[in-house]
Short mmCIF file of C-alpha atoms in Angstrom, two decimals:
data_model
loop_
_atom_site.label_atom_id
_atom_site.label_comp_id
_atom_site.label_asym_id
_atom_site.label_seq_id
_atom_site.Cartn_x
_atom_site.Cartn_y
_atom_site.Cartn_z
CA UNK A 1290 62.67 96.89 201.63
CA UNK A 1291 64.59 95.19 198.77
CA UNK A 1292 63.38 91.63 198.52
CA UNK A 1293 66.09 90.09 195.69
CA UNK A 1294 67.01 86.74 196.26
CA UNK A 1295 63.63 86.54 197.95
CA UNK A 1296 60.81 83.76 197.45
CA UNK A 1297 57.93 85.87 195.60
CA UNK A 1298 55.44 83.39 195.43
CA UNK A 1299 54.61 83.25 199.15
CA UNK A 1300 54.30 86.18 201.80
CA UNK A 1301 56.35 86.43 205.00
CA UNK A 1302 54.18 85.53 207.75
CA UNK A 1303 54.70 88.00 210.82
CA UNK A 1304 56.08 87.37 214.52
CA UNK A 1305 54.67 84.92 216.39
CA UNK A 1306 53.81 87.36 218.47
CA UNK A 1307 51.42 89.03 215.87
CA UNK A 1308 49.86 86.07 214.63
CA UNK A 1309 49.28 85.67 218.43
CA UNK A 1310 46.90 88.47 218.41
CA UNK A 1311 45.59 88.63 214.48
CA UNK A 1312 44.46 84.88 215.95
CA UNK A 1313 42.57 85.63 219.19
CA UNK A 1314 40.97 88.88 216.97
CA UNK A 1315 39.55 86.94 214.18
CA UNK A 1316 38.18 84.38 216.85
CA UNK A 1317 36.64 86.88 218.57
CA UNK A 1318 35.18 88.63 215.69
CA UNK A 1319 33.88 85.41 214.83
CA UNK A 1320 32.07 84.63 217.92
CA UNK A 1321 30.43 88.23 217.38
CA UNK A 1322 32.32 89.65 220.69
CA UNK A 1323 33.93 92.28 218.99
CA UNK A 1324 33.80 94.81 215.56
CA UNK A 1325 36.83 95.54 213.44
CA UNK A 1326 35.26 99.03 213.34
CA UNK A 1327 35.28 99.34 217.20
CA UNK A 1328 38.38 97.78 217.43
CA UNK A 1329 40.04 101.22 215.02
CA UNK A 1330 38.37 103.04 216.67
CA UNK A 1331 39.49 102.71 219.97
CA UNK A 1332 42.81 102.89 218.99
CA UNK A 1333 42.05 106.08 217.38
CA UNK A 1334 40.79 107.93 219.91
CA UNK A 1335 43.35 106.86 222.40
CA UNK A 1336 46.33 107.96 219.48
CA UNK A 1337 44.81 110.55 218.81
CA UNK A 1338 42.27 111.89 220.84
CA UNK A 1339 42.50 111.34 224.21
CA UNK A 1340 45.05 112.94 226.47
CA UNK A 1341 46.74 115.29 228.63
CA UNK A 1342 45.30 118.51 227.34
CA UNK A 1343 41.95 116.92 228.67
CA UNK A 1344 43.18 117.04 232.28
CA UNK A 1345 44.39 120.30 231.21
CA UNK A 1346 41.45 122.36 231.28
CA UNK A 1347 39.90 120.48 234.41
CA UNK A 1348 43.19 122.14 236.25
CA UNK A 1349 42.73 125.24 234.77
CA UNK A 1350 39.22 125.47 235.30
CA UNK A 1351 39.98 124.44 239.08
CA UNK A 1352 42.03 127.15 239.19
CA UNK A 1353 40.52 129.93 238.09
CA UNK A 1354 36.64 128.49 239.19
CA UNK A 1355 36.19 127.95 242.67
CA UNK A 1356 32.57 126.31 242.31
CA UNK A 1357 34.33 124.06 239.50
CA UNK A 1358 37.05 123.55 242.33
CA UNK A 1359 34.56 122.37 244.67
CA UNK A 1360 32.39 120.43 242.16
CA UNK A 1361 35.61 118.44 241.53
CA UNK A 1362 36.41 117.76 245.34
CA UNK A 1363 32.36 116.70 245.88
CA UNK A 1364 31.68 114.44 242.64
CA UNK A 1365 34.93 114.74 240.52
CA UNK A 1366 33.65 112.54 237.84
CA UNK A 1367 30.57 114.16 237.36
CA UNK A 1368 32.71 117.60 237.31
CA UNK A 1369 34.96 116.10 234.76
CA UNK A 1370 32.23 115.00 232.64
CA UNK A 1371 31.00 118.20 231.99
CA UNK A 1372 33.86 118.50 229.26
CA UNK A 1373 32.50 115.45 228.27
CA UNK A 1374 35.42 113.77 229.69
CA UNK A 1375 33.95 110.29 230.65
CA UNK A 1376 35.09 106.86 231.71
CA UNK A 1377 34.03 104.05 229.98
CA UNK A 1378 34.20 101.74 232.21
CA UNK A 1379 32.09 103.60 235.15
CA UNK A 1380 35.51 103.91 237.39
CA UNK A 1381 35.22 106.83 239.77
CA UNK A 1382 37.57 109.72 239.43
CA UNK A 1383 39.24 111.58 242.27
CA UNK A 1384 40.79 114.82 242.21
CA UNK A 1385 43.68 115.57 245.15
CA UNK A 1386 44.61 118.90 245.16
CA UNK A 1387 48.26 119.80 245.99
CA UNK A 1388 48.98 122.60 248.68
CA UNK A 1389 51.80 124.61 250.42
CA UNK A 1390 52.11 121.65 252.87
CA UNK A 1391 50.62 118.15 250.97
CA UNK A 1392 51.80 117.03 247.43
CA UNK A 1393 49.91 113.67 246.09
CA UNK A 1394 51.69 111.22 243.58
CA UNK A 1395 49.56 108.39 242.09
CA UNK A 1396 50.77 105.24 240.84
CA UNK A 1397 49.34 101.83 240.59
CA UNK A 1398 51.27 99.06 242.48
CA UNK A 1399 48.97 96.31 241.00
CA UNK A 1400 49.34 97.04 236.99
CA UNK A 1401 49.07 100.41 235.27
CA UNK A 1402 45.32 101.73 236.27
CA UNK A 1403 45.33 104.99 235.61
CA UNK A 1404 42.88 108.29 234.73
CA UNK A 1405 42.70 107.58 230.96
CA UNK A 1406 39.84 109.99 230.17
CA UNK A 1407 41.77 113.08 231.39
CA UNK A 1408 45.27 111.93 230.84
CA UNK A 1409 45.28 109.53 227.92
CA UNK A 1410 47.65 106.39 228.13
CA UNK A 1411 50.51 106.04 230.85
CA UNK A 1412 53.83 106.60 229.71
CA UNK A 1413 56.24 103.84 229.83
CA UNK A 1414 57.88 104.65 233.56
CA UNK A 1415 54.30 104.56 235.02
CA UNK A 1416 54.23 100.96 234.21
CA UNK A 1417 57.48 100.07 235.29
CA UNK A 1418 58.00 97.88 237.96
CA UNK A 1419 60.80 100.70 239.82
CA UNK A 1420 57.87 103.19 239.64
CA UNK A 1421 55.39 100.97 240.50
CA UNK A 1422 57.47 99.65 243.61
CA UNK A 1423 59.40 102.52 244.64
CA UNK A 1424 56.63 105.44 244.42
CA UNK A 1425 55.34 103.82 247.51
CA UNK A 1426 58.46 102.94 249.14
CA UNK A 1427 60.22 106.25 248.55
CA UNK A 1428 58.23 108.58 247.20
CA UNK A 1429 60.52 111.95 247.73
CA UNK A 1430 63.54 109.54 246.05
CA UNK A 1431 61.12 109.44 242.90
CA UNK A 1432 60.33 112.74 242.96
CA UNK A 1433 63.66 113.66 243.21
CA UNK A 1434 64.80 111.43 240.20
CA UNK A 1435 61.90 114.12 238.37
CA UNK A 1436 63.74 117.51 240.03
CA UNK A 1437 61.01 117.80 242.55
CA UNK A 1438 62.07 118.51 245.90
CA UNK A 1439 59.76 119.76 248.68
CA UNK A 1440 60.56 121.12 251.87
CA UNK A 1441 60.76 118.10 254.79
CA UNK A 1442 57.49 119.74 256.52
CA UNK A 1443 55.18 118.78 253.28
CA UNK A 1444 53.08 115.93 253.72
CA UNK A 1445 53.55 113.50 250.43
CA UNK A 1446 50.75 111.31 249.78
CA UNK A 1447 50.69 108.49 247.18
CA UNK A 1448 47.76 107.26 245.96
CA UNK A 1449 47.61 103.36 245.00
CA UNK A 1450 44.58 103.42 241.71
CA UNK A 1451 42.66 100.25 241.34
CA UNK A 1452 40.16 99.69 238.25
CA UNK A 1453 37.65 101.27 240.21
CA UNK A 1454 39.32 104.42 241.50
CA UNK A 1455 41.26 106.72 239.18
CA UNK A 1456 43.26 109.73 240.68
CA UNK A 1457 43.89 113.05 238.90
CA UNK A 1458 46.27 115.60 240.79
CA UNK A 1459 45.64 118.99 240.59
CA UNK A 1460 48.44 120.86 241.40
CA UNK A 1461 49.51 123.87 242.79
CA UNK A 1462 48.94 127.15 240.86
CA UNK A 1463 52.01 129.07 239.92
CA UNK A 1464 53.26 132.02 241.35
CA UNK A 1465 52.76 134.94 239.27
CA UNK A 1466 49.85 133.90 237.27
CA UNK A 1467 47.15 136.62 238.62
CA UNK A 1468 44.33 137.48 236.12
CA UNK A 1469 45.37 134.57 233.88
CA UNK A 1470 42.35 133.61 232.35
CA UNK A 1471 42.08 129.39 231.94
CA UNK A 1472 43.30 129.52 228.21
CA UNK A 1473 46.52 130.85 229.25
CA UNK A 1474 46.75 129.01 232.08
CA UNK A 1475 46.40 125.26 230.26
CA UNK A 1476 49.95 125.45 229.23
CA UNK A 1477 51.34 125.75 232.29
CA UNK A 1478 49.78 122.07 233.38
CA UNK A 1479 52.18 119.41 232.37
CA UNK A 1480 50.91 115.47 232.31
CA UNK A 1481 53.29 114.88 234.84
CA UNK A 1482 52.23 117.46 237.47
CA UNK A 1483 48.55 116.09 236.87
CA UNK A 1484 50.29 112.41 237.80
CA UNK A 1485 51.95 114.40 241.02
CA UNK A 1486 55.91 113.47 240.10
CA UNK A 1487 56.68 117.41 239.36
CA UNK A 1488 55.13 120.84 239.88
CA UNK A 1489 53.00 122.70 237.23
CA UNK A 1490 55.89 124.85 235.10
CA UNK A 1491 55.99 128.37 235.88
CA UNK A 1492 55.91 131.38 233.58
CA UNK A 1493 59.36 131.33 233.28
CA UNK A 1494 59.74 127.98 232.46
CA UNK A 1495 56.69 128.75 229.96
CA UNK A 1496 58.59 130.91 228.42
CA UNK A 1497 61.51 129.00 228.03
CA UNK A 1498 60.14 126.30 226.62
CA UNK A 1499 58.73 128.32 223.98
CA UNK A 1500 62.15 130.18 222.93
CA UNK B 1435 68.78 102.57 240.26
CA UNK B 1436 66.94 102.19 236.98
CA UNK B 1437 66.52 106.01 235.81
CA UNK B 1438 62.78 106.70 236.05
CA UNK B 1439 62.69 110.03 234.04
CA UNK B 1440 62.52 109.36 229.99
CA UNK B 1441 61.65 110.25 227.35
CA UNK B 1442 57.97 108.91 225.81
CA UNK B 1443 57.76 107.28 223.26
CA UNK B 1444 54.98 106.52 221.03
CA UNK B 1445 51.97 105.11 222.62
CA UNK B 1446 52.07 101.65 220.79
CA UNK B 1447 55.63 100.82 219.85
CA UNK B 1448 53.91 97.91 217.04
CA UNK B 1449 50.81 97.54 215.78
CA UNK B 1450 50.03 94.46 217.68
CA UNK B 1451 50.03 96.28 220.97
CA UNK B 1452 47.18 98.92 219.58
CA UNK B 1453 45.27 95.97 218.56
CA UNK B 1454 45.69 93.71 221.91
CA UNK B 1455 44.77 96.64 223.35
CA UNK B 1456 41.81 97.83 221.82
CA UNK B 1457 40.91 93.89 221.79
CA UNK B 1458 40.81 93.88 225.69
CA UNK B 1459 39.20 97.23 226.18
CA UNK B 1460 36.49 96.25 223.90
CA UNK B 1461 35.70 92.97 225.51
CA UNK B 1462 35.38 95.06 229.03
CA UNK B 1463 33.11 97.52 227.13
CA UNK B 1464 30.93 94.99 226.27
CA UNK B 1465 30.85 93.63 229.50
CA UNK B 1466 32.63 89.97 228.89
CA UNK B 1467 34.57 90.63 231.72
CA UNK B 1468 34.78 93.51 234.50
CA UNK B 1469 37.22 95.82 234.89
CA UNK B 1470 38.29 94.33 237.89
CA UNK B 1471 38.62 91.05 236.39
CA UNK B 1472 41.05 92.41 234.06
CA UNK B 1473 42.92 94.54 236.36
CA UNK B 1474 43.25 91.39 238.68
CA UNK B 1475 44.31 89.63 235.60
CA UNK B 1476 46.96 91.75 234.22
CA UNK B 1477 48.45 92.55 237.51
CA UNK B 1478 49.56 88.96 237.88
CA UNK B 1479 50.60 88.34 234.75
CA UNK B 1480 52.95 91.36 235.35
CA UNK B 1481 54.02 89.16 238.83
CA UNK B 1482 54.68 85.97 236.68
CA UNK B 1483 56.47 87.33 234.34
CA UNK B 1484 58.35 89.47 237.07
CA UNK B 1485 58.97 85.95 238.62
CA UNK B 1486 60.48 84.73 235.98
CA UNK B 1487 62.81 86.71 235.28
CA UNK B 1488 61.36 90.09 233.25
CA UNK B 1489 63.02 93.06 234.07
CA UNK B 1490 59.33 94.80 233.56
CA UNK B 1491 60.80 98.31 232.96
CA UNK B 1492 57.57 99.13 231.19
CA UNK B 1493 59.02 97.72 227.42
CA UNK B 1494 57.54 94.16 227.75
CA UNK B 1495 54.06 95.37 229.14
CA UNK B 1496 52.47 94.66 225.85
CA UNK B 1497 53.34 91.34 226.19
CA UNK B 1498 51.83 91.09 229.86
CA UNK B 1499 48.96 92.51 228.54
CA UNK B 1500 48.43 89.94 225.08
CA UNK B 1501 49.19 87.25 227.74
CA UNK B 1502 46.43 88.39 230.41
CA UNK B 1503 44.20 88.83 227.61
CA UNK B 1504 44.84 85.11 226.39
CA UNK B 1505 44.31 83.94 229.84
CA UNK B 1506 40.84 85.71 230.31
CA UNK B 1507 39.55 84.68 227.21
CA UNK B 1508 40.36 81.02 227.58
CA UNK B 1509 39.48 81.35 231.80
CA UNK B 1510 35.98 82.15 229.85
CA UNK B 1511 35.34 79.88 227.45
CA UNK B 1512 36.14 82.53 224.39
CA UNK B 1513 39.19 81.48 222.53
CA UNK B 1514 41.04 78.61 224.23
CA UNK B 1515 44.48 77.89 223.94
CA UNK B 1516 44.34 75.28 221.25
CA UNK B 1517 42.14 77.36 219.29
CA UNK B 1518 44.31 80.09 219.28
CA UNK B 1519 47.41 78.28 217.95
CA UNK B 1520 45.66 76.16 215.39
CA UNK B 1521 44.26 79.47 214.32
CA UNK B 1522 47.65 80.90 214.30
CA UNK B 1523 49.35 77.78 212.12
CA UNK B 1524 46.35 78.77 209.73
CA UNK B 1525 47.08 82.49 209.20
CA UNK B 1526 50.73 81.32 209.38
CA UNK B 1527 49.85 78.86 206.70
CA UNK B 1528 47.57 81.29 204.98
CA UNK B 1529 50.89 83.49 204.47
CA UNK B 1530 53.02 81.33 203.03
CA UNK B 1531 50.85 79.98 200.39
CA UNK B 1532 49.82 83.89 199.40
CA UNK B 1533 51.98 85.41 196.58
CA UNK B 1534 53.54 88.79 197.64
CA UNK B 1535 51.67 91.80 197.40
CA UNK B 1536 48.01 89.90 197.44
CA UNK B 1537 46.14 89.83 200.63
CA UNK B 1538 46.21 87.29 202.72
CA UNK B 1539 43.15 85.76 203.51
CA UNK B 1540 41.99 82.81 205.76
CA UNK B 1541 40.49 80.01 204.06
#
């Protein structure tokens, strides 16, 4: 940025906004209630670390593991923590498993709860208020607006998360994916088809994306 | 009918919203305040602000977040209001009276 013309002996203080926040940190750093060094570090993990290809391999295992499958329906939090996946915050997972008659879709009316340790942080539709609102209202109209349609006879079922109760979709295995070990099958499971507003791709559409 | 489908951006659009965040995450880490407590929190913020008048398409959640996160912390005794903003006028102070390209540094 070209500062000519500028003062040089002073700095330009940032937003309001930021000095908002730089404020309450240093206060709380003060007090002893928080680290700098935690602080980057949660911000790295949840840049960088933490995300979708997490809930990936629960999916995949789920698919191609039926004890997994049913260790995830029993105690899905202790099943998810064998990755090493864990909350920090001791909320309970649940996995809903999508069939030839039920889809789920999960959304949080109150704010933006949602399965961080296997899908990272929300996009920005999640925490809209027309998601928020109209996931429970109209459901099929939502997953419409995402090119899912189901046939009239499937049962959809939203799912409302609250800060103790995190929900994780598993959805539906493709068609045409015999003998696919988990490794190949990872690619296949999208974020949004672990959040329930489309289907997993399918080999095709695999392929597609990759040409 | 606001389209729902878009594409993501990053996960923090500024700096300030990594830093609010990791700010409120590591105060319910530590056990300051629940989970709960927060999720009550935030949620109506998001209604206040919805009440008056933000479109809340997911843009200005940062901003319902910093603003629960203010709330809690003064609801608790941590950082109250006033200390906040004469803290702010200091680093905003603090700024102004550091020549460009030094670091700026509270008294």
């Amino acid at each position: 940025m070209p500062h000519d013309g500028h003062d040089h002996d002073h700095t330009e203080p940032p937003s309001d906004i930021e000095l908002r926040v730089k404020s309450l940190e240093s206060l709380l750093v003060e007090k002893g209630l928080v680290d700098p060094a935690t602080l980057d570090a949660l911000v790295d993990r949840y840049e960088h670390h933490v995300g979708p290809q997490n809930g990936r391999k629960v999916v995949a295992r789920a698919w191609t593991d039926p004890d997994y499958r049913q260790w995830l329906q029993d105690d899905a939090s202790a099943a998810i923590g064998d990755f090493g996946f864990k909350g920090r915050q001791g909320e309970h997972m649940v996995c809903v498993e999508n069939g030839p008659k039920v889809h789920n879709l999960v959304v949080c009316t109150l704010c933006s709860c949602y399965p961080w340790t296997v899908l990272g942080l929300p996009p920005v539709w999640y925490k809209s208020a027309p998601y928020r609102s109209r996931a429970v209202a109209d459901p099929r109209g939502v997953l419409a607006e995402f090119g899912t349609t189901l046939d009239p006879d499937v049962d959809v079922r939203v799912w409302d998360s609250t800060s103790e109760m995190r929900y994780l979709v598993i959805p539906e295995r493709p068609a045409g994916t015999d003998g696919w070990t988990a490794e190949q099958l990872e690619p296949l499971v999208t974020r949004n088809s672990m959040i329930g507003v489309e289907k997993a791709r399918t080999p095709e559409e695999l392929k597609g994306a990759a040409e | 009918m606001t389209a729902l489908k878009q594409e993501d951006g990053p996960a923090f659009c500024e700096p300030w919203q990594a830093q609010a965040f990791a700010l409120a995450n590591a105060l319910i880490d530590k056990g300051v305040f629940t989970a709960d407590e927060w999720a009550n929190t935030l949620g109506a913020e998001i209604k206040r602000a919805q009440a008056a008048g933000d479109p809340d398409t997911g843009e200005t959640y940062y901003n319902h977040w910093l603003a629960a996160l203010e709330r809690l912390c003064a609801e608790k005794g941590l950082a109250l209001g006033d200390e906040v903003s004469d803290r702010a006028e200091e680093w905003r102070n603090a700024y102004l009276a550091t020549p460009h390209g030094q670091p700026v540094a509270l008294k």
